[in-house]
Amino acid sequence: ARYLLPRHEPLGSMRATTFIRMLIWTDQPVARVDIEIDGSPHSHPAVYRGKETSNDAGDTTKTPLWVAPWDPAKYDDGAAHVLAVTVTDAGGKSTTVQTPFSLAGRALPLHNGATGGWIMRHDIAAIFRAASIITYLVAGALLVVAPRVYYALLPAGCAQWLLEQAALHRQDRAHVRQLWDQVAHGSDHVWARPVLPLAAAACKMLARTQRARQVHWASIPWLFWPAYALTMGLATLPLFTGWLIPSAGPLGVGSLYAYGIYLAAEWVPLADSWMYALGSTTPLLLLLLYLPAAVEPPGLFCSAQQGWHRSLGVRI
């Protein structure tokens, strides 16, 4: 009820259960368990229902389960409630733990909603997975494969097409400057200034310019094919292969891919691998956006004095 995560807080089971279940760990035997709901003592005492199991080595595993009967219908009123459990051991030490709950089907307010609360509310593994896939598709399909296909389909060759794109770029830039002058020095009423047309024209100019740069970059074999191999390798090759579980012997050798771990002839999906994948695809995306600008012919879209992106250090 606090985070509305079905895998962690099944509200259906909470409404149907007839017991409050508590796990209590203590250094000494438990002497007393007091339960309060909304500051009032609970009408049913807590009873120990744990069990102990032993293995052949003599190690004992204890499940410290305590239960107390309750009627959830009394608290299914749409309000927030507080369950407080106080445990006292044989040595006289006591600890109280409070847990807010609600059976109304909506999340309770969080004091840490900007940090831990936000993380608990969302499926972080799914966010990393979606971000990695989208970033890779943008990098691979739009910035590598599509420009190469476009270049192969140019009837008059890349040089003539680039000259046409440069002419269109000059027209777009003049239009953007005209709209910028209207926004900066236009009507006194901000709402009457062409802000949205200016943003649309600027986006159109940038998209058209970047497309021309990507196609020109795709026409350079010694730059394109290594980038193509790197992009395809991120999807088909492991990020690394190593001895993941040393204690397992030869079965502990595995490979970490962007979509999981291949270990002992089985796939093991992990959120960590998607995090590493996002860390690999994001620099690739930035690199594929920058390289075409770095190898742009001088004076095509930028003047010779604006060649900050063409420095030797950045090229290397």
Tab-separated table of C-alpha atoms in Angstrom:
chain	number	residue	atom	x	y	z
A	1	ALA	CA	0.000	0.000	0.000
A	2	ARG	CA	2.951	2.306	0.417
A	3	TYR	CA	4.473	1.723	-3.022
A	4	LEU	CA	1.759	-0.301	-4.815
A	5	LEU	CA	4.273	-2.841	-6.136
A	6	PRO	CA	2.366	-6.085	-6.798
A	7	ARG	CA	5.474	-8.238	-6.346
A	8	HIS	CA	6.219	-6.718	-2.922
A	9	GLU	CA	2.842	-5.605	-1.575
A	10	PRO	CA	0.014	-7.831	-2.867
A	11	LEU	CA	-3.053	-5.878	-1.748
A	12	GLY	CA	-5.352	-8.759	-2.643
A	13	SER	CA	-3.576	-11.017	-0.164
A	14	MET	CA	-3.580	-8.278	2.486
A	15	ARG	CA	-7.348	-7.930	2.244
A	16	ALA	CA	-7.899	-11.694	2.366
A	17	THR	CA	-5.425	-12.698	5.086
A	18	THR	CA	-6.600	-13.312	8.633
A	19	PHE	CA	-3.214	-12.930	10.330
A	20	ILE	CA	-0.570	-10.273	10.827
A	21	ARG	CA	2.800	-11.886	10.144
A	22	MET	CA	6.034	-10.655	11.728
A	23	LEU	CA	9.648	-11.813	11.483
A	24	ILE	CA	11.469	-11.065	14.738
A	25	TRP	CA	15.224	-11.558	15.208
A	26	THR	CA	16.698	-11.246	18.694
A	27	ASP	CA	19.941	-12.181	20.472
A	28	GLN	CA	17.958	-13.585	23.401
A	29	PRO	CA	14.589	-15.351	23.582
A	30	VAL	CA	11.549	-13.168	22.957
A	31	ALA	CA	9.701	-12.421	26.176
A	32	ARG	CA	6.863	-10.254	24.881
A	33	VAL	CA	5.349	-8.940	21.645
A	34	ASP	CA	2.951	-5.983	21.812
A	35	ILE	CA	0.939	-4.891	18.788
A	36	GLU	CA	-0.822	-1.551	18.358
A	37	ILE	CA	-2.868	-0.265	15.429
A	38	ASP	CA	-3.442	3.483	15.305
A	39	GLY	CA	-2.258	3.756	18.923
A	40	SER	CA	-4.738	1.210	20.316
A	41	PRO	CA	-3.619	-2.206	21.627
A	42	HIS	CA	-4.460	-5.072	19.320
A	43	SER	CA	-7.138	-7.396	20.661
A	44	HIS	CA	-5.258	-10.604	19.788
A	45	PRO	CA	-1.844	-11.597	21.177
A	46	ALA	CA	1.069	-12.584	18.966
A	47	VAL	CA	1.938	-16.292	18.834
A	48	TYR	CA	5.208	-17.900	17.714
A	49	ARG	CA	4.735	-20.046	14.601
A	50	GLY	CA	8.333	-20.390	13.448
A	51	LYS	CA	10.254	-23.581	12.852
A	52	GLU	CA	13.807	-24.794	13.075
A	53	THR	CA	15.605	-27.069	10.607
A	54	SER	CA	19.011	-28.724	10.928
A	55	ASN	CA	21.301	-30.164	8.270
A	56	ASP	CA	23.790	-33.004	8.438
A	57	ALA	CA	26.566	-30.615	9.502
A	58	GLY	CA	24.632	-29.597	12.580
A	59	ASP	CA	23.792	-26.097	11.375
A	60	THR	CA	20.379	-24.879	12.501
A	61	THR	CA	18.200	-22.539	10.458
A	62	LYS	CA	15.478	-20.716	12.359
A	63	THR	CA	12.453	-18.949	10.876
A	64	PRO	CA	11.392	-16.405	13.554
A	65	LEU	CA	7.758	-16.108	12.455
A	66	TRP	CA	5.169	-14.607	14.804
A	67	VAL	CA	1.498	-14.216	13.900
A	68	ALA	CA	-1.538	-12.467	15.361
A	69	PRO	CA	-5.148	-12.786	14.138
A	70	TRP	CA	-6.772	-9.681	12.697
A	71	ASP	CA	-9.798	-8.585	10.669
A	72	PRO	CA	-8.652	-6.512	7.639
A	73	ALA	CA	-12.218	-5.399	6.923
A	74	LYS	CA	-12.042	-3.091	9.963
A	75	TYR	CA	-9.267	-1.096	8.295
A	76	ASP	CA	-10.513	-1.128	4.696
A	77	ASP	CA	-11.988	2.353	5.092
A	78	GLY	CA	-9.832	4.313	2.651
A	79	ALA	CA	-7.756	5.886	5.429
A	80	ALA	CA	-4.097	5.440	6.330
A	81	HIS	CA	-3.271	3.420	9.428
A	82	VAL	CA	-0.132	2.714	11.453
A	83	LEU	CA	0.873	-0.728	12.693
A	84	ALA	CA	3.341	-0.644	15.619
A	85	VAL	CA	5.087	-3.776	16.951
A	86	THR	CA	7.134	-3.661	20.163
A	87	VAL	CA	9.370	-6.629	20.965
A	88	THR	CA	10.972	-7.203	24.378
A	89	ASP	CA	13.563	-9.933	24.905
A	90	ALA	CA	14.488	-11.872	28.020
A	91	GLY	CA	17.194	-9.335	28.855
A	92	GLY	CA	14.742	-6.452	28.972
A	93	LYS	CA	15.791	-4.800	25.702
A	94	SER	CA	12.930	-3.636	23.504
A	95	THR	CA	12.494	-2.270	20.004
A	96	THR	CA	9.460	-0.710	18.323
A	97	VAL	CA	8.897	-0.712	14.568
A	98	GLN	CA	6.095	1.264	12.937
A	99	THR	CA	4.716	0.550	9.471
A	100	PRO	CA	2.069	2.691	7.732
A	101	PHE	CA	-0.467	0.811	5.649
A	102	SER	CA	-3.670	1.337	3.742
A	103	LEU	CA	-6.056	-1.049	2.005
A	104	ALA	CA	-7.595	1.647	-0.202
A	105	GLY	CA	-5.610	0.681	-3.312
A	106	ARG	CA	-3.687	3.942	-3.609
A	107	ALA	CA	-0.169	4.800	-2.563
A	108	LEU	CA	0.560	6.561	0.708
A	109	PRO	CA	2.570	9.825	0.703
A	110	LEU	CA	6.329	9.367	0.833
A	111	HIS	CA	8.804	11.583	2.640
A	112	ASN	CA	11.596	10.349	0.348
A	113	GLY	CA	9.666	10.407	-2.899
A	114	ALA	CA	12.507	12.136	-4.764
A	115	THR	CA	15.114	9.440	-4.024
A	116	GLY	CA	14.429	6.015	-2.595
A	117	GLY	CA	10.675	6.363	-2.946
A	118	TRP	CA	10.922	7.034	-6.665
A	119	ILE	CA	13.184	4.013	-7.115
A	120	MET	CA	10.804	1.773	-5.186
A	121	ARG	CA	7.843	2.917	-7.261
A	122	HIS	CA	9.435	2.071	-10.594
A	123	ASP	CA	10.866	-0.990	-12.261
A	124	ILE	CA	14.457	0.189	-12.639
A	125	ALA	CA	15.452	-2.906	-14.611
A	126	ALA	CA	12.737	-2.162	-17.187
A	127	ILE	CA	13.865	1.479	-17.411
A	128	PHE	CA	17.482	0.455	-18.066
A	129	ARG	CA	16.340	-2.158	-20.593
A	130	ALA	CA	14.129	0.281	-22.523
A	131	ALA	CA	16.779	3.035	-22.445
A	132	SER	CA	19.474	0.637	-23.675
A	133	ILE	CA	17.347	-0.720	-26.521
A	134	ILE	CA	16.181	2.730	-27.660
A	135	THR	CA	19.708	4.151	-27.512
A	136	TYR	CA	21.101	1.214	-29.463
A	137	LEU	CA	18.378	1.383	-32.127
A	138	VAL	CA	18.980	5.111	-32.579
A	139	ALA	CA	22.730	4.587	-32.799
A	140	GLY	CA	22.596	1.514	-35.018
A	141	ALA	CA	19.612	2.067	-37.276
A	142	LEU	CA	19.381	5.849	-37.644
A	143	LEU	CA	23.038	6.857	-37.413
A	144	VAL	CA	24.815	3.906	-39.072
A	145	VAL	CA	22.616	1.705	-41.272
A	146	ALA	CA	20.175	4.336	-42.604
A	147	PRO	CA	22.882	6.813	-43.760
A	148	ARG	CA	24.747	4.030	-45.564
A	149	VAL	CA	21.586	2.870	-47.338
A	150	TYR	CA	20.748	6.463	-48.238
A	151	TYR	CA	24.241	6.966	-49.615
A	152	ALA	CA	23.972	3.792	-51.718
A	153	LEU	CA	20.692	5.008	-53.234
A	154	LEU	CA	21.953	8.460	-54.275
A	155	PRO	CA	21.698	8.607	-58.075
A	156	ALA	CA	24.090	11.498	-58.683
A	157	GLY	CA	26.708	10.642	-56.067
A	158	CYS	CA	27.456	12.106	-52.675
A	159	ALA	CA	29.380	15.204	-53.797
A	160	GLN	CA	26.551	16.722	-55.830
A	161	TRP	CA	23.995	15.854	-53.170
A	162	LEU	CA	26.097	17.575	-50.488
A	163	LEU	CA	26.213	20.765	-52.542
A	164	GLU	CA	22.418	20.704	-52.777
A	165	GLN	CA	22.161	20.163	-49.024
A	166	ALA	CA	24.546	23.061	-48.392
A	167	ALA	CA	22.296	25.348	-50.438
A	168	LEU	CA	19.259	24.191	-48.453
A	169	HIS	CA	21.197	24.752	-45.240
A	170	ARG	CA	21.883	28.371	-46.176
A	171	GLN	CA	18.180	28.905	-46.885
A	172	ASP	CA	17.213	27.302	-43.557
A	173	ARG	CA	19.771	29.390	-41.669
A	174	ALA	CA	18.490	32.612	-43.230
A	175	HIS	CA	14.930	31.643	-42.287
A	176	VAL	CA	15.975	30.873	-38.697
A	177	ARG	CA	17.771	34.237	-38.421
A	178	GLN	CA	14.693	36.017	-39.714
A	179	LEU	CA	12.477	34.332	-37.146
A	180	TRP	CA	15.026	35.015	-34.401
A	181	ASP	CA	14.977	38.741	-35.205
A	182	GLN	CA	11.180	38.686	-34.923
A	183	VAL	CA	11.351	36.941	-31.571
A	184	ALA	CA	14.117	39.170	-30.177
A	185	HIS	CA	12.878	42.499	-31.499
A	186	GLY	CA	9.258	41.850	-32.389
A	187	SER	CA	5.991	42.667	-30.678
A	188	ASP	CA	5.872	43.679	-27.040
A	189	HIS	CA	3.524	40.775	-26.420
A	190	VAL	CA	5.542	37.615	-25.946
A	191	TRP	CA	2.639	35.398	-26.980
A	192	ALA	CA	2.535	37.130	-30.381
A	193	ARG	CA	6.161	36.317	-31.201
A	194	PRO	CA	6.884	33.287	-33.452
A	195	VAL	CA	8.604	31.184	-30.789
A	196	LEU	CA	7.196	27.849	-31.940
A	197	PRO	CA	7.927	28.512	-35.644
A	198	LEU	CA	11.483	29.444	-34.649
A	199	ALA	CA	11.916	26.171	-32.715
A	200	ALA	CA	10.448	24.155	-35.587
A	201	ALA	CA	12.677	25.864	-38.164
A	202	ALA	CA	15.778	25.377	-36.007
A	203	CYS	CA	15.007	21.681	-35.461
A	204	LYS	CA	14.427	21.222	-39.185
A	205	MET	CA	17.743	22.887	-40.009
A	206	LEU	CA	19.675	20.815	-37.450
A	207	ALA	CA	18.049	17.546	-38.534
A	208	ARG	CA	18.716	18.200	-42.226
A	209	THR	CA	22.311	19.241	-41.526
A	210	GLN	CA	23.004	16.206	-39.349
A	211	ARG	CA	21.502	13.891	-41.973
A	212	ALA	CA	23.835	15.319	-44.603
A	213	ARG	CA	26.796	14.875	-42.265
A	214	GLN	CA	25.827	11.276	-41.486
A	215	VAL	CA	25.516	10.406	-45.190
A	216	HIS	CA	28.866	12.006	-45.996
A	217	TRP	CA	30.486	10.139	-43.092
A	218	ALA	CA	28.951	6.865	-44.308
A	219	SER	CA	30.672	7.394	-47.661
A	220	ILE	CA	34.138	7.214	-46.019
A	221	PRO	CA	34.983	3.477	-45.752
A	222	TRP	CA	37.823	3.707	-43.253
A	223	LEU	CA	35.545	5.553	-40.814
A	224	PHE	CA	32.234	3.847	-41.495
A	225	TRP	CA	33.114	0.157	-41.381
A	226	PRO	CA	34.930	0.200	-37.989
A	227	ALA	CA	31.954	2.067	-36.503
A	228	TYR	CA	29.593	-0.443	-38.115
A	229	ALA	CA	31.578	-3.362	-36.662
A	230	LEU	CA	31.562	-1.758	-33.210
A	231	THR	CA	27.812	-1.140	-33.345
A	232	MET	CA	27.019	-4.687	-34.444
A	233	GLY	CA	29.475	-6.104	-31.908
A	234	LEU	CA	27.618	-4.499	-29.007
A	235	ALA	CA	24.541	-6.549	-29.906
A	236	THR	CA	26.205	-9.847	-30.802
A	237	LEU	CA	29.407	-10.061	-28.760
A	238	PRO	CA	29.761	-10.225	-24.970
A	239	LEU	CA	30.847	-7.203	-23.004
A	240	PHE	CA	33.401	-9.492	-21.375
A	241	THR	CA	34.037	-13.169	-20.626
A	242	GLY	CA	35.603	-14.337	-17.398
A	243	TRP	CA	35.515	-16.507	-14.320
A	244	LEU	CA	32.302	-15.166	-12.819
A	245	ILE	CA	32.000	-17.742	-10.006
A	246	PRO	CA	35.475	-18.993	-9.008
A	247	SER	CA	34.097	-21.507	-6.496
A	248	ALA	CA	32.106	-23.271	-9.253
A	249	GLY	CA	35.221	-24.381	-11.123
A	250	PRO	CA	34.896	-24.672	-14.902
A	251	LEU	CA	31.134	-24.110	-14.646
A	252	GLY	CA	31.818	-20.639	-13.231
A	253	VAL	CA	33.151	-19.293	-16.533
A	254	GLY	CA	30.541	-17.115	-18.216
A	255	SER	CA	29.968	-14.193	-20.573
A	256	LEU	CA	28.202	-10.931	-19.825
A	257	TYR	CA	26.006	-9.666	-22.660
A	258	ALA	CA	23.852	-6.563	-22.758
A	259	TYR	CA	20.757	-8.695	-22.256
A	260	GLY	CA	21.984	-11.063	-19.555
A	261	ILE	CA	24.677	-13.489	-18.468
A	262	TYR	CA	25.403	-16.767	-20.226
A	263	LEU	CA	26.598	-19.067	-17.459
A	264	ALA	CA	26.679	-22.878	-17.282
A	265	ALA	CA	24.757	-23.156	-20.588
A	266	GLU	CA	21.907	-21.018	-19.241
A	267	TRP	CA	20.774	-17.408	-19.719
A	268	VAL	CA	20.516	-15.368	-16.533
A	269	PRO	CA	18.827	-11.964	-17.055
A	270	LEU	CA	20.202	-9.198	-14.831
A	271	ALA	CA	19.453	-5.513	-14.384
A	272	ASP	CA	23.184	-4.848	-14.002
A	273	SER	CA	23.909	-5.994	-17.547
A	274	TRP	CA	21.401	-3.493	-18.940
A	275	MET	CA	23.053	-0.777	-16.884
A	276	TYR	CA	26.425	-1.680	-18.429
A	277	ALA	CA	24.774	-1.785	-21.855
A	278	LEU	CA	23.409	1.737	-21.400
A	279	GLY	CA	26.874	2.857	-20.351
A	280	SER	CA	28.245	1.406	-23.599
A	281	THR	CA	25.576	2.587	-26.042
A	282	THR	CA	25.382	6.181	-24.782
A	283	PRO	CA	29.048	7.020	-25.609
A	284	LEU	CA	28.575	5.238	-28.933
A	285	LEU	CA	25.575	7.443	-29.703
A	286	LEU	CA	27.538	10.602	-28.909
A	287	LEU	CA	30.497	9.386	-30.956
A	288	LEU	CA	28.316	8.649	-33.986
A	289	LEU	CA	26.830	12.128	-33.749
A	290	TYR	CA	30.211	13.836	-33.448
A	291	LEU	CA	32.326	11.979	-36.005
A	292	PRO	CA	30.275	13.177	-39.017
A	293	ALA	CA	30.711	16.782	-37.838
A	294	ALA	CA	34.459	16.252	-37.382
A	295	VAL	CA	34.946	15.033	-40.968
A	296	GLU	CA	32.603	17.534	-42.586
A	297	PRO	CA	34.182	19.200	-45.642
A	298	PRO	CA	35.485	22.681	-44.749
A	299	GLY	CA	33.025	25.443	-45.478
A	300	LEU	CA	30.119	23.119	-46.278
A	301	PHE	CA	27.879	24.008	-43.344
A	302	CYS	CA	30.286	25.990	-41.140
A	303	SER	CA	32.783	28.632	-42.121
A	304	ALA	CA	36.496	27.956	-41.822
A	305	GLN	CA	36.638	30.126	-38.668
A	306	GLN	CA	34.037	27.883	-36.971
A	307	GLY	CA	36.064	24.714	-37.101
A	308	TRP	CA	36.262	24.076	-33.344
A	309	HIS	CA	35.141	20.483	-33.894
A	310	ARG	CA	37.906	19.829	-36.416
A	311	SER	CA	40.923	20.145	-34.078
A	312	LEU	CA	43.631	17.485	-34.289
A	313	GLY	CA	43.192	16.430	-30.660
A	314	VAL	CA	39.476	15.800	-31.042
A	315	ARG	CA	40.017	13.965	-34.334
A	316	ILE	CA	42.472	11.608	-32.651
